[in-house]
mmCIF file of C-alpha atoms in Angstrom:
data_model
loop_
_atom_site.group_PDB
_atom_site.id
_atom_site.type_symbol
_atom_site.label_atom_id
_atom_site.label_comp_id
_atom_site.label_asym_id
_atom_site.label_seq_id
_atom_site.Cartn_x
_atom_site.Cartn_y
_atom_site.Cartn_z
ATOM 1 C CA MET A 1 0.000 0.000 0.000
ATOM 2 C CA ARG A 2 2.883 2.357 0.765
ATOM 3 C CA ASP A 3 4.228 1.953 -2.774
ATOM 4 C CA VAL A 4 0.793 2.698 -4.243
ATOM 5 C CA ALA A 5 0.442 5.825 -2.121
ATOM 6 C CA ALA A 6 3.917 6.978 -3.079
ATOM 7 C CA SER A 7 3.117 6.445 -6.761
ATOM 8 C CA ALA A 8 -0.138 8.434 -6.463
ATOM 9 C CA ALA A 9 1.664 11.247 -4.705
ATOM 10 C CA SER A 10 4.295 11.357 -7.412
ATOM 11 C CA THR A 11 1.631 11.988 -10.058
ATOM 12 C CA GLY A 12 0.025 14.896 -8.192
ATOM 13 C CA PRO A 13 0.792 18.588 -8.754
ATOM 14 C CA ARG A 14 4.451 19.296 -8.155
ATOM 15 C CA VAL A 15 5.447 21.934 -5.655
ATOM 16 C CA LEU A 16 8.085 24.276 -7.050
ATOM 17 C CA PRO A 17 10.090 27.086 -5.465
ATOM 18 C CA ARG A 18 8.861 30.628 -5.961
ATOM 19 C CA ASN A 19 9.644 32.091 -9.377
ATOM 20 C CA ASP A 20 10.683 28.703 -10.761
ATOM 21 C CA PRO A 21 10.469 28.875 -14.601
ATOM 22 C CA ARG A 22 9.012 25.366 -14.717
ATOM 23 C CA GLN A 23 5.737 26.845 -13.460
ATOM 24 C CA TYR A 24 5.131 28.193 -16.963
ATOM 25 C CA ASP A 25 5.212 24.691 -18.410
ATOM 26 C CA ASP A 26 2.731 23.537 -15.766
ATOM 27 C CA LEU A 27 0.481 26.513 -16.634
ATOM 28 C CA ALA A 28 0.897 26.279 -20.413
ATOM 29 C CA GLY A 29 -2.836 25.867 -20.969
ATOM 30 C CA GLU A 30 -3.628 29.111 -19.140
ATOM 31 C CA TRP A 31 -1.924 31.662 -21.414
ATOM 32 C CA TRP A 32 -4.815 32.414 -23.766
ATOM 33 C CA ARG A 33 -7.737 31.794 -21.403
ATOM 34 C CA PRO A 34 -9.326 35.243 -20.873
ATOM 35 C CA ASP A 35 -10.304 34.286 -17.325
ATOM 36 C CA GLY A 36 -7.307 32.050 -16.620
ATOM 37 C CA ALA A 37 -4.315 32.366 -14.338
ATOM 38 C CA PHE A 38 -2.612 34.839 -16.700
ATOM 39 C CA ALA A 39 -5.640 37.087 -17.217
ATOM 40 C CA MET A 40 -3.909 40.130 -15.756
ATOM 41 C CA LEU A 41 -1.014 39.718 -18.186
ATOM 42 C CA HIS A 42 -3.514 40.298 -21.008
ATOM 43 C CA TRP A 43 -4.652 43.546 -19.400
ATOM 44 C CA LEU A 44 -1.074 44.703 -18.899
ATOM 45 C CA ALA A 45 -0.097 43.773 -22.463
ATOM 46 C CA GLU A 46 -2.869 45.986 -23.823
ATOM 47 C CA ALA A 47 -1.709 48.883 -21.638
ATOM 48 C CA ARG A 48 1.929 48.390 -22.657
ATOM 49 C CA ALA A 49 1.079 48.228 -26.352
ATOM 50 C CA ALA A 50 -0.701 51.572 -26.006
ATOM 51 C CA LEU A 51 2.734 53.113 -25.330
ATOM 52 C CA VAL A 52 4.060 51.871 -28.674
ATOM 53 C CA PRO A 53 3.463 54.240 -31.616
ATOM 54 C CA PRO A 54 3.043 53.012 -35.198
ATOM 55 C CA ALA A 55 6.314 52.104 -36.910
ATOM 56 C CA THR A 56 7.994 54.985 -38.710
ATOM 57 C CA ARG A 57 9.956 52.937 -41.247
ATOM 58 C CA PRO A 58 9.529 49.740 -43.271
ATOM 59 C CA GLY A 59 10.870 46.652 -41.536
ATOM 60 C CA ALA A 60 10.824 48.196 -38.061
ATOM 61 C CA LEU A 61 11.605 45.618 -35.380
ATOM 62 C CA LEU A 62 10.014 45.202 -31.958
ATOM 63 C CA VAL A 63 11.833 42.834 -29.601
ATOM 64 C CA ASP A 64 9.568 41.418 -26.913
ATOM 65 C CA LEU A 65 11.717 40.250 -23.992
ATOM 66 C CA GLY A 66 10.014 37.636 -21.841
ATOM 67 C CA CYS A 67 7.305 37.359 -24.488
ATOM 68 C CA GLY A 68 5.634 34.292 -22.969
ATOM 69 C CA ALA A 69 2.928 33.024 -25.300
ATOM 70 C CA GLY A 70 2.856 36.259 -27.307
ATOM 71 C CA LEU A 71 0.104 38.135 -25.470
ATOM 72 C CA LEU A 72 1.373 41.446 -26.838
ATOM 73 C CA ALA A 73 0.836 40.381 -30.457
ATOM 74 C CA PRO A 74 -2.902 41.138 -30.874
ATOM 75 C CA HIS A 75 -2.376 44.666 -29.549
ATOM 76 C CA LEU A 76 0.416 45.400 -32.040
ATOM 77 C CA ALA A 77 -1.613 44.379 -35.077
ATOM 78 C CA GLY A 78 -1.544 47.074 -37.735
ATOM 79 C CA LYS A 79 1.303 49.040 -36.161
ATOM 80 C CA GLY A 80 3.818 47.849 -38.747
ATOM 81 C CA TYR A 81 6.431 46.006 -36.663
ATOM 82 C CA ARG A 82 8.187 42.723 -37.141
ATOM 83 C CA HIS A 83 7.534 41.158 -33.736
ATOM 84 C CA VAL A 84 10.378 39.023 -32.350
ATOM 85 C CA GLY A 85 9.825 37.356 -28.980
ATOM 86 C CA VAL A 86 12.557 36.090 -26.650
ATOM 87 C CA ASP A 87 11.792 33.669 -23.828
ATOM 88 C CA LEU A 88 13.261 30.659 -22.036
ATOM 89 C CA THR A 89 10.068 28.570 -21.984
ATOM 90 C CA ARG A 90 9.613 26.481 -25.108
ATOM 91 C CA SER A 91 5.970 25.619 -24.394
ATOM 92 C CA ALA A 92 5.159 29.348 -24.322
ATOM 93 C CA LEU A 93 7.165 30.069 -27.475
ATOM 94 C CA VAL A 94 5.211 27.431 -29.413
ATOM 95 C CA GLN A 95 2.029 29.378 -28.649
ATOM 96 C CA ALA A 96 3.666 32.738 -29.417
ATOM 97 C CA ALA A 97 4.641 31.460 -32.861
ATOM 98 C CA GLU A 98 1.016 30.448 -33.473
ATOM 99 C CA HIS A 99 0.093 34.108 -32.914
ATOM 100 C CA GLY A 100 2.531 35.463 -35.467
ATOM 101 C CA VAL A 101 5.561 36.117 -33.269
ATOM 102 C CA ARG A 102 9.007 35.206 -34.606
ATOM 103 C CA VAL A 103 10.387 33.369 -31.607
ATOM 104 C CA VAL A 104 13.888 33.063 -30.167
ATOM 105 C CA GLN A 105 14.571 30.777 -27.221
ATOM 106 C CA GLY A 106 17.105 32.551 -25.069
ATOM 107 C CA ASP A 107 18.029 34.238 -21.815
ATOM 108 C CA VAL A 108 17.058 37.910 -21.509
ATOM 109 C CA THR A 109 20.409 38.605 -19.821
ATOM 110 C CA ALA A 110 22.254 37.407 -22.941
ATOM 111 C CA VAL A 111 19.952 37.953 -25.925
ATOM 112 C CA PRO A 112 21.205 36.345 -29.165
ATOM 113 C CA LEU A 113 20.384 39.405 -31.303
ATOM 114 C CA PRO A 114 22.683 42.163 -32.619
ATOM 115 C CA SER A 115 23.161 45.508 -30.891
ATOM 116 C CA GLY A 116 21.054 48.367 -32.211
ATOM 117 C CA CYS A 117 18.648 46.095 -34.085
ATOM 118 C CA ALA A 118 15.400 47.167 -32.418
ATOM 119 C CA ASP A 119 13.134 50.147 -32.916
ATOM 120 C CA VAL A 120 11.205 49.110 -29.806
ATOM 121 C CA VAL A 121 12.062 46.809 -26.903
ATOM 122 C CA SER A 122 9.271 45.603 -24.634
ATOM 123 C CA ALA A 123 10.008 44.118 -21.208
ATOM 124 C CA GLY A 124 6.602 43.438 -19.713
ATOM 125 C CA GLU A 125 6.246 41.763 -16.319
ATOM 126 C CA LEU A 126 9.778 40.470 -16.759
ATOM 127 C CA LEU A 127 12.325 42.219 -14.575
ATOM 128 C CA GLU A 128 10.788 41.032 -11.285
ATOM 129 C CA HIS A 129 11.473 37.458 -12.440
ATOM 130 C CA VAL A 130 15.164 37.965 -13.294
ATOM 131 C CA PRO A 131 17.705 37.472 -10.477
ATOM 132 C CA ALA A 132 20.179 39.765 -12.282
ATOM 133 C CA TRP A 133 17.696 42.367 -13.535
ATOM 134 C CA PRO A 134 20.393 45.028 -14.258
ATOM 135 C CA ARG A 135 21.832 42.649 -16.855
ATOM 136 C CA ALA A 136 18.423 42.328 -18.487
ATOM 137 C CA VAL A 137 18.138 46.134 -18.542
ATOM 138 C CA ALA A 138 21.588 46.411 -20.111
ATOM 139 C CA GLU A 139 20.539 43.963 -22.830
ATOM 140 C CA ALA A 140 17.278 45.781 -23.493
ATOM 141 C CA CYS A 141 19.156 49.059 -23.941
ATOM 142 C CA ARG A 142 21.870 47.410 -26.051
ATOM 143 C CA LEU A 143 19.287 46.128 -28.505
ATOM 144 C CA LEU A 144 17.816 49.593 -29.094
ATOM 145 C CA ARG A 145 18.963 51.720 -31.989
ATOM 146 C CA PRO A 146 19.505 55.438 -31.245
ATOM 147 C CA GLY A 147 16.053 56.957 -30.858
ATOM 148 C CA GLY A 148 14.584 53.537 -30.104
ATOM 149 C CA LEU A 149 11.856 53.119 -27.505
ATOM 150 C CA LEU A 150 11.898 51.000 -24.328
ATOM 151 C CA VAL A 151 8.550 50.105 -22.718
ATOM 152 C CA LEU A 152 8.210 48.021 -19.574
ATOM 153 C CA ASP A 153 6.189 47.291 -16.473
ATOM 154 C CA THR A 154 7.252 45.644 -13.237
ATOM 155 C CA LEU A 155 6.723 45.478 -9.479
ATOM 156 C CA ASN A 156 8.411 47.868 -7.076
ATOM 157 C CA ASP A 157 10.637 46.701 -4.227
ATOM 158 C CA THR A 158 8.422 47.957 -1.414
ATOM 159 C CA ALA A 159 6.576 46.469 1.534
ATOM 160 C CA LEU A 160 3.291 47.553 -0.054
ATOM 161 C CA ALA A 161 4.112 45.725 -3.295
ATOM 162 C CA ARG A 162 4.943 42.562 -1.388
ATOM 163 C CA LEU A 163 1.637 42.805 0.482
ATOM 164 C CA VAL A 164 -0.495 43.518 -2.599
ATOM 165 C CA ALA A 165 1.253 41.382 -5.236
ATOM 166 C CA VAL A 166 1.989 38.335 -3.095
ATOM 167 C CA ARG A 167 -0.089 38.090 0.065
ATOM 168 C CA ILE A 168 -3.289 39.484 -1.465
ATOM 169 C CA ALA A 169 -3.057 38.903 -5.227
ATOM 170 C CA GLU A 170 -2.022 35.262 -4.932
ATOM 171 C CA ARG A 171 -5.341 34.586 -3.194
ATOM 172 C CA LEU A 172 -7.176 35.833 -6.305
ATOM 173 C CA PRO A 173 -7.560 34.020 -9.652
ATOM 174 C CA THR A 174 -5.449 36.648 -11.439
ATOM 175 C CA VAL A 175 -2.018 35.656 -10.097
ATOM 176 C CA PRO A 176 -0.746 32.052 -9.844
ATOM 177 C CA ARG A 177 0.551 31.141 -6.404
ATOM 178 C CA GLY A 178 4.303 31.201 -6.144
ATOM 179 C CA ILE A 179 4.800 32.961 -9.485
ATOM 180 C CA HIS A 180 6.715 35.838 -7.857
ATOM 181 C CA ASP A 181 9.682 35.938 -5.529
ATOM 182 C CA PRO A 182 9.339 39.261 -3.694
ATOM 183 C CA ARG A 183 13.100 39.366 -3.131
ATOM 184 C CA LEU A 184 13.446 40.102 -6.864
ATOM 185 C CA PHE A 185 11.093 43.095 -7.009
ATOM 186 C CA VAL A 186 12.688 46.099 -8.715
ATOM 187 C CA ASP A 187 13.329 49.381 -6.944
ATOM 188 C CA ALA A 188 11.963 52.130 -9.200
ATOM 189 C CA ARG A 189 14.773 54.606 -8.546
ATOM 190 C CA ALA A 190 17.421 51.981 -9.159
ATOM 191 C CA LEU A 191 15.759 51.036 -12.452
ATOM 192 C CA VAL A 192 15.716 54.647 -13.664
ATOM 193 C CA ALA A 193 19.387 55.010 -12.740
ATOM 194 C CA GLU A 194 20.324 51.757 -14.492
ATOM 195 C CA CYS A 195 18.561 52.791 -17.682
ATOM 196 C CA ALA A 196 20.308 56.176 -17.570
ATOM 197 C CA ARG A 197 23.671 54.390 -17.379
ATOM 198 C CA HIS A 198 22.828 52.830 -20.733
ATOM 199 C CA GLY A 199 21.570 55.981 -22.397
ATOM 200 C CA VAL A 200 17.816 55.601 -21.854
ATOM 201 C CA ASP A 201 15.867 58.341 -20.066
ATOM 202 C CA LEU A 202 13.122 56.260 -18.456
ATOM 203 C CA ARG A 203 9.939 57.968 -17.246
ATOM 204 C CA LEU A 204 7.690 56.091 -14.828
ATOM 205 C CA ARG A 205 4.058 56.115 -13.812
ATOM 206 C CA GLY A 206 2.128 53.958 -11.373
ATOM 207 C CA ILE A 207 -0.550 51.668 -12.796
ATOM 208 C CA ARG A 208 -3.265 49.351 -11.472
ATOM 209 C CA PRO A 209 -6.411 47.591 -12.683
ATOM 210 C CA GLN A 210 -9.478 49.839 -12.620
ATOM 211 C CA VAL A 211 -11.276 48.889 -9.399
ATOM 212 C CA GLY A 212 -14.853 48.686 -10.702
ATOM 213 C CA GLY A 213 -13.806 46.685 -13.747
ATOM 214 C CA MET A 214 -11.752 44.330 -11.587
ATOM 215 C CA LEU A 215 -14.641 43.665 -9.200
ATOM 216 C CA ALA A 216 -17.038 43.100 -12.102
ATOM 217 C CA TRP A 217 -14.568 40.685 -13.722
ATOM 218 C CA LEU A 218 -14.149 38.709 -10.487
ATOM 219 C CA LEU A 219 -17.927 38.487 -10.092
ATOM 220 C CA ARG A 220 -18.430 37.302 -13.690
ATOM 221 C CA ARG A 221 -15.676 34.748 -13.264
ATOM 222 C CA ALA A 222 -17.154 33.409 -10.031
ATOM 223 C CA ARG A 223 -20.578 33.048 -11.661
ATOM 224 C CA ALA A 224 -19.092 31.297 -14.692
ATOM 225 C CA THR A 225 -17.130 28.907 -12.474
ATOM 226 C CA ARG A 226 -20.323 27.899 -10.693
ATOM 227 C CA THR A 227 -21.938 27.224 -14.092
ATOM 228 C CA SER A 228 -20.064 24.056 -14.992
ATOM 229 C CA GLY A 229 -16.751 25.848 -15.458
ATOM 230 C CA ALA A 230 -17.992 28.071 -18.303
ATOM 231 C CA THR A 231 -15.802 30.902 -19.533
ATOM 232 C CA SER A 232 -16.812 34.331 -18.255
ATOM 233 C CA THR A 233 -17.634 37.019 -20.783
ATOM 234 C CA GLY A 234 -17.598 40.797 -20.731
ATOM 235 C CA ARG A 235 -15.024 43.533 -20.993
ATOM 236 C CA ALA A 236 -11.695 42.941 -19.302
ATOM 237 C CA PRO A 237 -10.620 45.442 -16.635
ATOM 238 C CA ARG A 238 -8.663 48.436 -17.914
ATOM 239 C CA ILE A 239 -5.236 49.295 -16.566
ATOM 240 C CA VAL A 240 -5.263 52.896 -15.344
ATOM 241 C CA SER A 241 -2.555 55.246 -14.127
ATOM 242 C CA THR A 242 -2.043 56.169 -10.468
ATOM 243 C CA ARG A 243 0.030 58.771 -8.671
ATOM 244 C CA SER A 244 2.037 56.176 -6.789
ATOM 245 C CA THR A 245 4.615 53.775 -8.216
ATOM 246 C CA ALA A 246 4.781 51.906 -4.894
ATOM 247 C CA VAL A 247 3.261 48.671 -6.240
ATOM 248 C CA LEU A 248 3.067 48.289 -10.007
ATOM 249 C CA TYR A 249 4.623 50.745 -12.423
ATOM 250 C CA GLN A 250 5.093 51.277 -16.124
ATOM 251 C CA GLY A 251 8.116 52.818 -17.837
ATOM 252 C CA ARG A 252 8.739 54.463 -21.190
ATOM 253 C CA GLY A 253 12.089 55.782 -22.381
ATOM 254 C CA VAL A 254 14.017 56.680 -25.550
ATOM 255 C CA ARG A 255 17.642 55.786 -26.157
ATOM 256 C CA LYS A 256 19.796 58.809 -26.818
ATOM 257 C CA GLY A 257 21.370 59.179 -30.247
#
């Protein structure tokens, strides 16, 4: 009986350390579910894409660092960019390719692309997952051509961010448990200084989901779950700006010529 129990336990959900990249393989089926574990990444991708202007030249390149399953792609449609996504997780890259992203499996701290190749670099919900985030910032800036645009969003290294993004958010269906390691959260002032070292003047603003839209989404999702696991419908919550960057913040900066 002990062997049977051990075998059953071995087939159950595996418990991984916080921020372990293998979580994304376990959650591979969640990427494109509008009410799934990565729902908030869809909302953030739409807000990040709004910072990206239409391409100003033929063949303009947007490099999407930590692209995941390509959630940025639908929001870039018609803007005129070649969309190249870089990520470590092969299961996510397979899905990104299905959504029109040219995928590169690689580490964002050592991107296998030439310097100055990108008109835009996106680093969405990435830096708080990278143990050596200054190296990822250096790579993002290296990839930009003079005049190129960096857009990003990440979590601040504050007690409030740890409370909201880990203790509270991981109890909601918008953030998978254990997906963040709060020790890796990114101090906003340090990020601005690091970008400046590499020639990018980064401007920040705080962001959050719109409260009414978030509550309505949670209610619709709860009702759908009670109805035989149906998918909830309705407008997704909007990401809105706030005065404070203490929890979640967005950055936009241009590399100097």
